[in-house]
Each structure stands twice: as structure tokens, then as C-alpha cells.
Amino acid sequence: MDWLTTVDHKKIAILYLIAGGFFFGIGGIEALLIRVQLWKPMNTFVTAQQFNELITMHGTTMIFLGVMPIIFAIMNAVIPLQIGARDVAFPFLNSLGFWTFLFGGLLLNLSWFMGGAPDGGWTAYAPLSSTTYSTTHGVDFYTIGLQIAGLGTLIGGINFLATIITMRAPGMSFMRMPMFTWTTFVTSAMILFAFPAITVGLVLLSFDRILGANFFNVAGGGNPVLWQHIFWIFGHPEVYILILPAFGIISEVVSTFSRKRLFGYSSMVFATILIAFLGFMVWAHHMFTTGMGPVANALFAIATMLIAVPTGIKIFNWLFTMWGGQITFNTANLFAIGFIPTFVMGGVTGVMLGSAPADYQFHDTYFVVAHFHYVIVGGLVLGLFSGLHYWWPKMFGRVLNETLGKIEFWTFIIGFHLTFFLQHFLGLVGMQRRVFTYLPNQGFDLMNMLSTVGAFLMGVGVILFLVNVVITARKPVGVENDPWGDGRTLEWAIPSPPPEYNFKQLPLVRGIDAYWKEKMAGNKEMTPAEPVGSIHMPSPTIIPFVMSVGLFIAGLGFMFTTDDFGNSFLNFLFNNYIVVIIGLGITFGSMIVHSLYDDAGWHIEPEEIDGKGAEA
Amino acid sequence: MTTLHAEQATNKLPHEPEKATLEGRNKILGFWLFLAGEAVLFGTLFATFLTLRNQVADGPSASELFSLPITAVATLILLVSSLTSVFSIQAMHRGNVKSLLTWLTVTVLLGLGFLGLEIYEFYEYVTHYGYGMTTSAFSSSFYTLVGFHGAHVIFGICWISLLIGQVARKGLTVVTAPKIYVSAMYWHFVDVVWVFVFTVVYLLGKVVG
Ligand code: HEM
Ligand SMILES: [Cu+2]
């Protein structure tokens, strides 16, 4: 119950981690099923229809319900601490964002049990996603589930923006913010400008499917390429929404374990902003083959390749940070160092794909599959593992086992390269993407088999991480503030896990790497910026949970409005929008209740502060 | 009751009560950010409409449907409601709760008037021209864009009405003031969007064809 009503960012972080980890597991199982089907030619492990459902759900689940929430978990756990704040700007919305994500994700996955999962690919290209070609409710689960989950992401983005703008500790100017805070800030801004576009796209697609509208239906004057534009003007920024936080994590980890300040801090900030800006300019490189014409193709190709410049700046800055540093090769840092060459390879294939004429060859082959897995798995997922190992002690007060961590790293990264390196060549010799099987002796057989072996190795790596988590959970809580001994930023200045109020007194920030600076000046603690006083805390509330349940019900109701249940009562309920109205009623009703009863919150008084122990 | 609160307000409340607390300032900042997202949302809807506005299939086209006098009146009503909402904020800054409530009520009534015209308009299109969601890509994008705006108006009306009740009960405080301010920001935003709807949908459709 405590967990259903919490508004504490540290607990919400744990909720995001558990839920994101759960969906990541589901997405992983789907991936393994795909690889089992492809491990030999003419395999009949799954049918073509099931295969389409698997690839659609794998991509959708991994991106929207797996890695995004784990990113949010780390942001929630770390950002308020890094900027020296007691919580986020809107604790209530923070909880609402989590619950809408969770219920959207559950709704999407219900499709497996309610007559078929979405099968039009994670990009849901029209007309494949129209009722003509996708006859189950699968795509409806996709549009509505993602709509609800996307709402949560948007709320989260706004919350982090406001938090970083207004809640920084005294003295922390923008150019003194830690790099992870910077990338979170820029990522949140990208979320704010990218997600409303997909919101509209999903609405249009549901209207086409459920209300018989004609947006993408050529017979009624609609335009399928419009879907691609809307999807990718969201979708390309989205891939940078994923990778920028990983950049932030790598910056923190590499500099901590090199015992050096991040090289070229201001150029890193500038590069991050530039990447975000260019990220919005290049969406049509996913559409070179739709017949936009040579001029548009050339412009988008050039814009695309420009992104390599700020990305290159980042790579060199990480290398220069390590240069001459005292490097500690622990698990967190191994993942960070492994990230660098892997991501570079993904970037190189990206530039290759960005060359429009070459893309006519590569498009819709396994070369593209290899490219985006190099950036998303080799980049983001390695970054997430690095971040989790790095901040685990801060979140849970226990250090993850190092030996196991190193085994985990090597299994995962070897499995990863085995799986995806070969897929470049599969693509080059002509294996198409999204085919459920292939004929023997076309040069695909051996590489596919090895790729499947690699996928299972990655699976083993992930399981080892879970084993590590379980083993670590048995250890007693009790690491100090700064278990690495080299912590540079504010989160290492307070106990692990932090008390409910984070900072007894808000710290005074006197430079980049605020905590390191104090340590170098011979201080054990941060200089406080305020006297000890009573701390105001927001009250827990169940309303965000109830609001999300309402949306869940309304979503289910909406997608079945045109169905014939063969039961007059059910028909009456659904066909007259009664279920929708009940669901929305619950949501808006709870909003009204929330607005009528102002939350005065509660206070932790100075006498109680030391008594209030850590909790997590 | 209201006079009592008015006195309290002038005595105790700071000049801009909506910005007096950190919560209030956060709320306003958060709302600006939210509106930025809303702008992208409507931007995408407008782009969709502009792409599809000539795809009329077998249905009627813009110039056959639209009647500028009605929409011009609707536009006028909505613009005036922005003005009355400005008056309500000014009343709030003077700490005059009574005048605040009056202007909020006028704003809601004007919003209702606009909504009435819109419902009448849609009803005419459907019954007289057989122009519904499924008629053509043009009709789908028309109803979605204008309907989204209409839904925003409905939401605004409910929201401001709720606030009227709250202020009447609790008075003007540093808790209610940011809410009123933010709802006024929302209302202006909805009005600005309508100006674009009027230009891009109706004027362009009727005049340029
Ligand atoms: C230098 C940087 C990059 C360049 C130049 C680049 C370029 C491209 C191009 C041209 C395509 C389209 C290929 C095709 O469909 O024919 C593509 C696909 C893709 N890229 Fe990148 N990319 C870069 C970085 C990234 C990053 C950082 C991510 C994610 C974190 C990413 C994720 C993806 C995904 C998911 C796809 C496939 C989408 C799909 O069709 O399902 N890329 N990239
Ligand atoms: Cu892209």
C-alpha cells in the first residue's frame, strides 16, 4: 500500500526499475523466441503471424516499456540528489507518470491474451496497421496502450525540466551541473517536443481503425506517407532521447573512475544541445526510399551526417578524460569503457545508412537491424548497466558483487557482438529484415545460427545480473556516503540510501563536481546553505493510481466500441461508450477530488531529523 | 462572505499571490512547459489538416461547407472571453474577490456560447451535408483538429467553473491564486489556437478554396 501511494522520488525510482525490468524481461524473451525461429532455415517454431507479433511487441516493449522506464528509474534516483534538492518539482505528477506508464504497458501486453498482439511492426506503418491488413485488436492495443504510457513519459519530462530549472541547490549554476543532469535536462526537453507528435499520430491511427476515419486510407483520400512523417518526427528524436542519458551516465562513470574532471565539460554541454537540435532535423532519413525525391534526400542525408560531429566531440572527450587518469577497472567502468567502441561502430553504420544512395541498398535489410542494435543495445543498454552498477549502492546501500559483475560484463558484451556484428554481413549479402524464415544455402545459415547463440549468451549475462542483485540483497545495508571513495557529485555527500528528505540542509555549491571540490579543500561534508529547519514533505496519495486505472478502463472500452459480443448487456455497455465514460469519469473524478482537497503536506521537525533513518 | 475574503486578501496577500510560493512558481513554470507540448500537439494536427484539406473524396469541400459569419461570431466571442479572463486576473491582483468571480463567470458563459455555436455547426454539417468523420480524409482531419480544440474548450469551461466554486468557498489564497492564473494561461492558449483554426481552416478554406 505504501508503494501504491508513494510520491517520494527514490521509491518511484525503484518502482520504475522493477516495472521496467519486468518489461525488459518480457521483451528479452520475445527476442530469444525470434532468434530461435531464425536459427535455421525453413524453421517452423512459430508461424508467420506469430513472428510478426513477436517482432512488433519486441521492439515496442523494449523501447517504450523497457529501456525508457529504466532510464526514468535512474533519473528519479539520481537527479534530485545530484542537484541538491529534496524532491522533484511535482511529486504528485511523478507518481502519476509512473502509474500511467505501468497501466499503458499492461494494457499493451494484455493483447497477447485478448485475441492477438499488434503485428504491423513497431513502426506501425500504414496500411499494414490498417484494419484491412491487421484484423485483430492488436494494433488498437498498440495505439491506446502507447498513448497512455506516452502520457506518463511526457509528464516525467515536464517534471524533470521544472525540477532542474527551479530546484538546484544554491550556487549550482547551469554550467556547474553534473553531466548526467545536463543530459537529463536536454532529454526531457526533447521528450516535450517529440511526444506530442506521436500522441497525435496514435490518435489518428486509432480514429482510422475505430471510428472509420480516412487519415491513412488511400481510398478516402488519406496518405500513408503522412504516418511515416509523423512517426519519425517523433521516432528519430526518440532514439536520441534514449542515447543522451546514456551519454550522461558514461560521462559520470568515466570521470569518477579516472579520478579526473570530465575533459571539455563545456564542449560536452554544447555537443549535447547540438545533438538534440539536429535530432529534430533528420527524421526523413528513415524515409529515403519512399520517393521523396533527390533534393529532399540530399538535404536529409547531409543533416544526418552533421550529427556525427558533436557525437565525435563526445567520444574524444571521454578518451581524453581517461588519458593519464588513474583508471579503476570495476564493473561500472568496464561497461562504460565497453560502451565507447561499440557506440562508435553504431555511429559509423549510421553514417553509412545516412548516405541516401547507399541506403537504397541497406534499407530493410539486417544491416539496419545491426546498426540500431549497436546504438541501442551496445550504447544504451551498456550505459544502463554501467549506471546501475555505479548508483546501486546509493539506491540500496549495498555494493553489487564485483566478480560476478565482471563475468556479467564479459558474457554480455561477447554475446552482444556475436549476435549483431554478424548481422551487418547478413544484411550485406541480402537477408531482409522482418522475414519469418529463409531458404537454405543462400549464405545465411551459419551466421544466423551464430547470431542465435550470441543472443542466448546475452540472456545469460542478464540473468547473471539478476543473480547478482539477489545475492547483494542478502547483504546488510550499510555502505558509507561515498562507497567508491572517488564520488565527485552531490549524491555522494549524503548517506546511502538517502533519508526521506535527502539533504538535512541544502548544500552550497562552489564549483563543478561540488563534492570533490570540498574534499580537495579538506572538508568532509558540504558547506550548508541554510540553517537546520523544519522540512516540508508532500503527503502520499492514491489518486495517481486511481487516475491511471480510469484511463486503462476507458482505453479498453474505446477499442471495443464497435465489437459485437453476442451478449446484449456487453454490447450495450461497450457500443454506447458507457465503459469509456465510466473510465474517464474515474480519471476526471479523481482529478477533481485532488484539486478540491489541497494537500498541505507534513513537516519533519529539526528534533526528528536525526531520528529519521534511511529507508528504501 | 466574499467581502470578508476580499478584505483579507487586500490585507494579507502579496501583490502577485500566484507567485508568492515556490509551489505556485513551479506550477506556472510547469504549465508553460505543458503549453509548449500542447503547441507541438496542435502543430501536428494543423500539419495533418494542411496535408489533407483538399482530399475531399466524394464529400463536400471546404468552400461548399463553411459559413464565415457564424465562425466570425464564434471567433469574436472567444476573443472577448480572453479579455474577460484578463480582467479576472487584474481583479485578483487588486485582491477583489467579488469582481474576480464575476469575470470568471462571464468567461465561462462566453465559452459556453462559443461551444453552442460549434455544436450547431457540426450538427448542420452532419445532418444537411452528410459530412461526418468517415466522409473523406478532409472531413477526418477537420473534425479531429476542430474537435480537439472544442474538447479543450469544454475542459477549460469545467476547470474554470470548478475554480469559481473553490474560490467562493476558500477565498483567494496563495493556494488558489496559482490555479486561477494557470487556468487563465490555458484559456488564452486555447483562444490563440482558435485564431489559427479560424485562419487556416475557415478563411483558407472559404477564400482560397
Ligand atoms: C551518427 C549517428 C546516427 C546516424 C547517422 C544514424 C542513421 C540512421 C539511418 C539513416 C537509419 C535508417 C536506415 C533505414 O531504415 O534504411 C537509421 C535507423 C535507425 N537508427 Fe540510427 N543513426 C544514428 C544514431 C542512432 C542512435 C544514437 C540510435 C538510438 C539510440 C539510433 C537508432 C536507430 C533505429 C532504432 C533505427 C531503425 C528504425 C527502424 O526502421 O525500425 N540511431 N539510423
Ligand atoms: Cu533516425
Short mmCIF file of C-alpha atoms in Angstrom, two decimals, chain B residues 12-207:
data_model
loop_
_atom_site.label_atom_id
_atom_site.label_comp_id
_atom_site.label_asym_id
_atom_site.label_seq_id
_atom_site.Cartn_x
_atom_site.Cartn_y
_atom_site.Cartn_z
CA LYS B 12 -2.58 39.80 3.81
CA LEU B 13 -1.98 38.69 0.27
CA PRO B 14 1.09 39.84 -1.62
CA HIS B 15 0.58 41.74 -4.84
CA GLU B 16 1.03 38.69 -7.07
CA PRO B 17 -0.29 35.88 -4.87
CA GLU B 18 0.19 33.33 -7.66
CA LYS B 19 3.95 33.75 -7.49
CA ALA B 20 4.27 34.02 -3.73
CA THR B 21 5.22 30.40 -3.03
CA LEU B 22 7.68 28.01 -4.63
CA GLU B 23 4.78 25.65 -5.37
CA GLY B 24 3.00 28.48 -7.17
CA ARG B 25 6.03 29.43 -9.23
CA ASN B 26 6.68 25.78 -10.07
CA LYS B 27 3.10 25.36 -11.15
CA ILE B 28 3.32 28.31 -13.53
CA LEU B 29 6.64 27.17 -14.98
CA GLY B 30 5.37 23.60 -15.34
CA PHE B 31 2.32 24.93 -17.09
CA TRP B 32 4.38 26.94 -19.57
CA LEU B 33 6.21 23.74 -20.40
CA PHE B 34 2.94 21.88 -20.76
CA LEU B 35 1.72 24.55 -23.17
CA ALA B 36 4.88 24.10 -25.24
CA GLY B 37 3.94 20.45 -25.59
CA GLU B 38 0.38 21.42 -26.48
CA ALA B 39 1.73 23.71 -29.17
CA VAL B 40 3.52 20.76 -30.76
CA LEU B 41 0.33 18.75 -30.49
CA PHE B 42 -1.73 21.32 -32.31
CA GLY B 43 1.12 21.93 -34.74
CA THR B 44 0.98 18.28 -35.76
CA LEU B 45 -2.79 18.44 -36.11
CA PHE B 46 -2.52 21.54 -38.29
CA ALA B 47 0.14 19.89 -40.44
CA THR B 48 -2.13 16.90 -40.89
CA PHE B 49 -5.04 19.13 -41.82
CA LEU B 50 -2.98 21.10 -44.31
CA THR B 51 -1.83 17.88 -45.96
CA LEU B 52 -5.32 16.52 -46.31
CA ARG B 53 -7.51 19.60 -46.74
CA ASN B 54 -8.09 19.06 -50.45
CA GLN B 55 -8.62 15.30 -50.20
CA VAL B 56 -12.39 15.53 -50.23
CA ALA B 57 -13.08 12.16 -51.94
CA ASP B 58 -16.82 12.15 -52.75
CA GLY B 59 -17.75 14.52 -49.94
CA PRO B 60 -18.26 18.27 -49.84
CA SER B 61 -15.30 20.64 -49.92
CA ALA B 62 -14.44 23.50 -47.62
CA SER B 63 -15.93 26.21 -49.80
CA GLU B 64 -19.24 24.33 -50.05
CA LEU B 65 -19.48 23.88 -46.29
CA PHE B 66 -18.20 26.78 -44.32
CA SER B 67 -20.21 29.84 -43.43
CA LEU B 68 -17.92 32.66 -42.40
CA PRO B 69 -20.47 34.78 -40.47
CA ILE B 70 -21.03 32.04 -37.87
CA THR B 71 -17.35 31.35 -37.37
CA ALA B 72 -16.60 35.06 -37.26
CA VAL B 73 -19.10 35.45 -34.43
CA ALA B 74 -17.59 32.46 -32.66
CA THR B 75 -14.15 34.00 -33.03
CA LEU B 76 -15.34 37.28 -31.63
CA ILE B 77 -16.93 35.57 -28.62
CA LEU B 78 -13.76 33.67 -27.86
CA LEU B 79 -11.54 36.71 -28.19
CA VAL B 80 -13.76 38.67 -25.83
CA SER B 81 -13.55 35.80 -23.37
CA SER B 82 -9.76 36.19 -23.37
CA LEU B 83 -10.26 39.82 -22.48
CA THR B 84 -12.63 38.99 -19.61
CA SER B 85 -10.13 36.46 -18.35
CA VAL B 86 -7.52 39.23 -18.29
CA PHE B 87 -9.97 41.30 -16.24
CA SER B 88 -10.30 38.45 -13.78
CA ILE B 89 -6.54 38.30 -13.25
CA GLN B 90 -6.45 42.07 -12.76
CA ALA B 91 -9.20 41.73 -10.19
CA MET B 92 -7.15 39.05 -8.49
CA HIS B 93 -4.15 41.35 -8.33
CA ARG B 94 -6.32 44.02 -6.75
CA GLY B 95 -7.46 41.39 -4.28
CA ASN B 96 -11.07 41.96 -5.28
CA VAL B 97 -12.62 38.50 -4.99
CA LYS B 98 -16.08 39.58 -5.98
CA SER B 99 -15.01 41.08 -9.26
CA LEU B 100 -12.71 38.10 -9.82
CA LEU B 101 -15.63 35.72 -9.53
CA THR B 102 -17.80 37.86 -11.78
CA TRP B 103 -15.25 37.99 -14.56
CA LEU B 104 -14.55 34.27 -14.31
CA THR B 105 -18.27 33.62 -14.65
CA VAL B 106 -18.51 35.86 -17.69
CA THR B 107 -15.58 33.99 -19.22
CA VAL B 108 -17.29 30.67 -18.69
CA LEU B 109 -20.54 31.96 -20.18
CA LEU B 110 -18.74 33.20 -23.29
CA GLY B 111 -17.02 29.84 -23.56
CA LEU B 112 -20.41 28.15 -23.43
CA GLY B 113 -21.66 30.48 -26.16
CA PHE B 114 -18.77 29.51 -28.38
CA LEU B 115 -19.36 25.86 -27.70
CA GLY B 116 -23.04 26.21 -28.58
CA LEU B 117 -22.17 27.69 -31.96
CA GLU B 118 -19.71 24.92 -32.63
CA ILE B 119 -22.18 22.20 -31.76
CA TYR B 120 -24.75 23.85 -34.02
CA GLU B 121 -22.16 24.00 -36.80
CA PHE B 122 -21.22 20.33 -36.54
CA TYR B 123 -24.88 19.35 -36.35
CA GLU B 124 -25.61 21.24 -39.57
CA TYR B 125 -22.70 19.62 -41.39
CA VAL B 126 -23.73 16.15 -40.38
CA THR B 127 -27.45 16.46 -40.99
CA HIS B 128 -27.58 18.75 -44.04
CA TYR B 129 -24.41 17.83 -45.88
CA GLY B 130 -23.90 14.26 -44.69
CA TYR B 131 -20.41 15.36 -43.74
CA GLY B 132 -19.12 13.09 -40.97
CA MET B 133 -15.87 11.65 -39.66
CA THR B 134 -15.80 8.92 -42.32
CA THR B 135 -16.70 11.04 -45.36
CA SER B 136 -13.20 11.88 -46.56
CA ALA B 137 -9.66 12.48 -45.41
CA PHE B 138 -10.59 16.18 -45.34
CA SER B 139 -13.53 15.54 -43.03
CA SER B 140 -11.49 13.31 -40.72
CA SER B 141 -8.80 15.92 -40.34
CA PHE B 142 -11.34 18.72 -39.97
CA TYR B 143 -13.29 17.04 -37.16
CA THR B 144 -10.11 15.94 -35.43
CA LEU B 145 -8.48 19.36 -35.44
CA VAL B 146 -11.55 21.42 -34.64
CA GLY B 147 -12.85 18.73 -32.29
CA PHE B 148 -9.59 18.69 -30.34
CA HIS B 149 -9.90 22.42 -29.92
CA GLY B 150 -13.53 22.03 -28.88
CA ALA B 151 -12.56 19.43 -26.31
CA HIS B 152 -10.04 21.88 -24.93
CA VAL B 153 -12.80 24.48 -24.62
CA ILE B 154 -15.01 22.02 -22.75
CA PHE B 155 -12.16 21.13 -20.43
CA GLY B 156 -11.46 24.80 -19.80
CA ILE B 157 -15.09 25.52 -19.01
CA CYS B 158 -15.27 22.69 -16.48
CA TRP B 159 -11.96 23.68 -14.94
CA ILE B 160 -12.77 27.36 -14.51
CA SER B 161 -16.24 26.53 -13.14
CA LEU B 162 -14.64 24.29 -10.57
CA LEU B 163 -12.26 27.10 -9.61
CA ILE B 164 -15.15 29.52 -9.22
CA GLY B 165 -16.63 27.14 -6.68
CA GLN B 166 -13.32 26.76 -4.90
CA VAL B 167 -12.61 30.46 -4.65
CA ALA B 168 -16.14 31.15 -3.45
CA ARG B 169 -15.60 28.61 -0.67
CA LYS B 170 -11.96 29.09 0.29
CA GLY B 171 -11.33 32.61 -0.85
CA LEU B 172 -8.29 33.91 -2.57
CA THR B 173 -5.16 32.37 -1.08
CA VAL B 174 -1.64 31.56 -2.18
CA VAL B 175 -3.02 28.10 -3.00
CA THR B 176 -5.97 29.13 -5.14
CA ALA B 177 -4.26 32.06 -6.86
CA PRO B 178 -1.77 30.00 -8.91
CA LYS B 179 -4.64 27.77 -10.03
CA ILE B 180 -6.57 30.73 -11.36
CA TYR B 181 -3.52 32.17 -13.03
CA VAL B 182 -2.70 28.90 -14.71
CA SER B 183 -6.25 28.36 -15.90
CA ALA B 184 -6.14 31.83 -17.44
CA MET B 185 -2.93 30.91 -19.27
CA TYR B 186 -4.70 27.83 -20.56
CA TRP B 187 -7.68 29.83 -21.70
CA HIS B 188 -5.51 32.30 -23.63
CA PHE B 189 -3.71 29.41 -25.25
CA VAL B 190 -6.98 27.86 -26.37
CA ASP B 191 -8.02 31.22 -27.83
CA VAL B 192 -4.76 31.67 -29.71
CA VAL B 193 -5.14 28.21 -31.19
CA TRP B 194 -8.61 29.19 -32.33
CA VAL B 195 -7.21 32.18 -34.18
CA PHE B 196 -5.08 29.75 -36.15
CA VAL B 197 -8.05 27.44 -36.68
CA PHE B 198 -10.08 30.33 -37.98
CA THR B 199 -7.32 31.37 -40.39
CA VAL B 200 -6.07 28.00 -41.55
CA VAL B 201 -9.33 26.09 -41.63
CA TYR B 202 -12.08 28.58 -42.34
CA LEU B 203 -10.51 31.57 -44.10
CA LEU B 204 -8.18 29.46 -46.18
CA GLY B 205 -10.96 27.01 -46.99
CA LYS B 206 -13.54 29.62 -47.90
CA VAL B 207 -11.42 32.28 -49.51
#
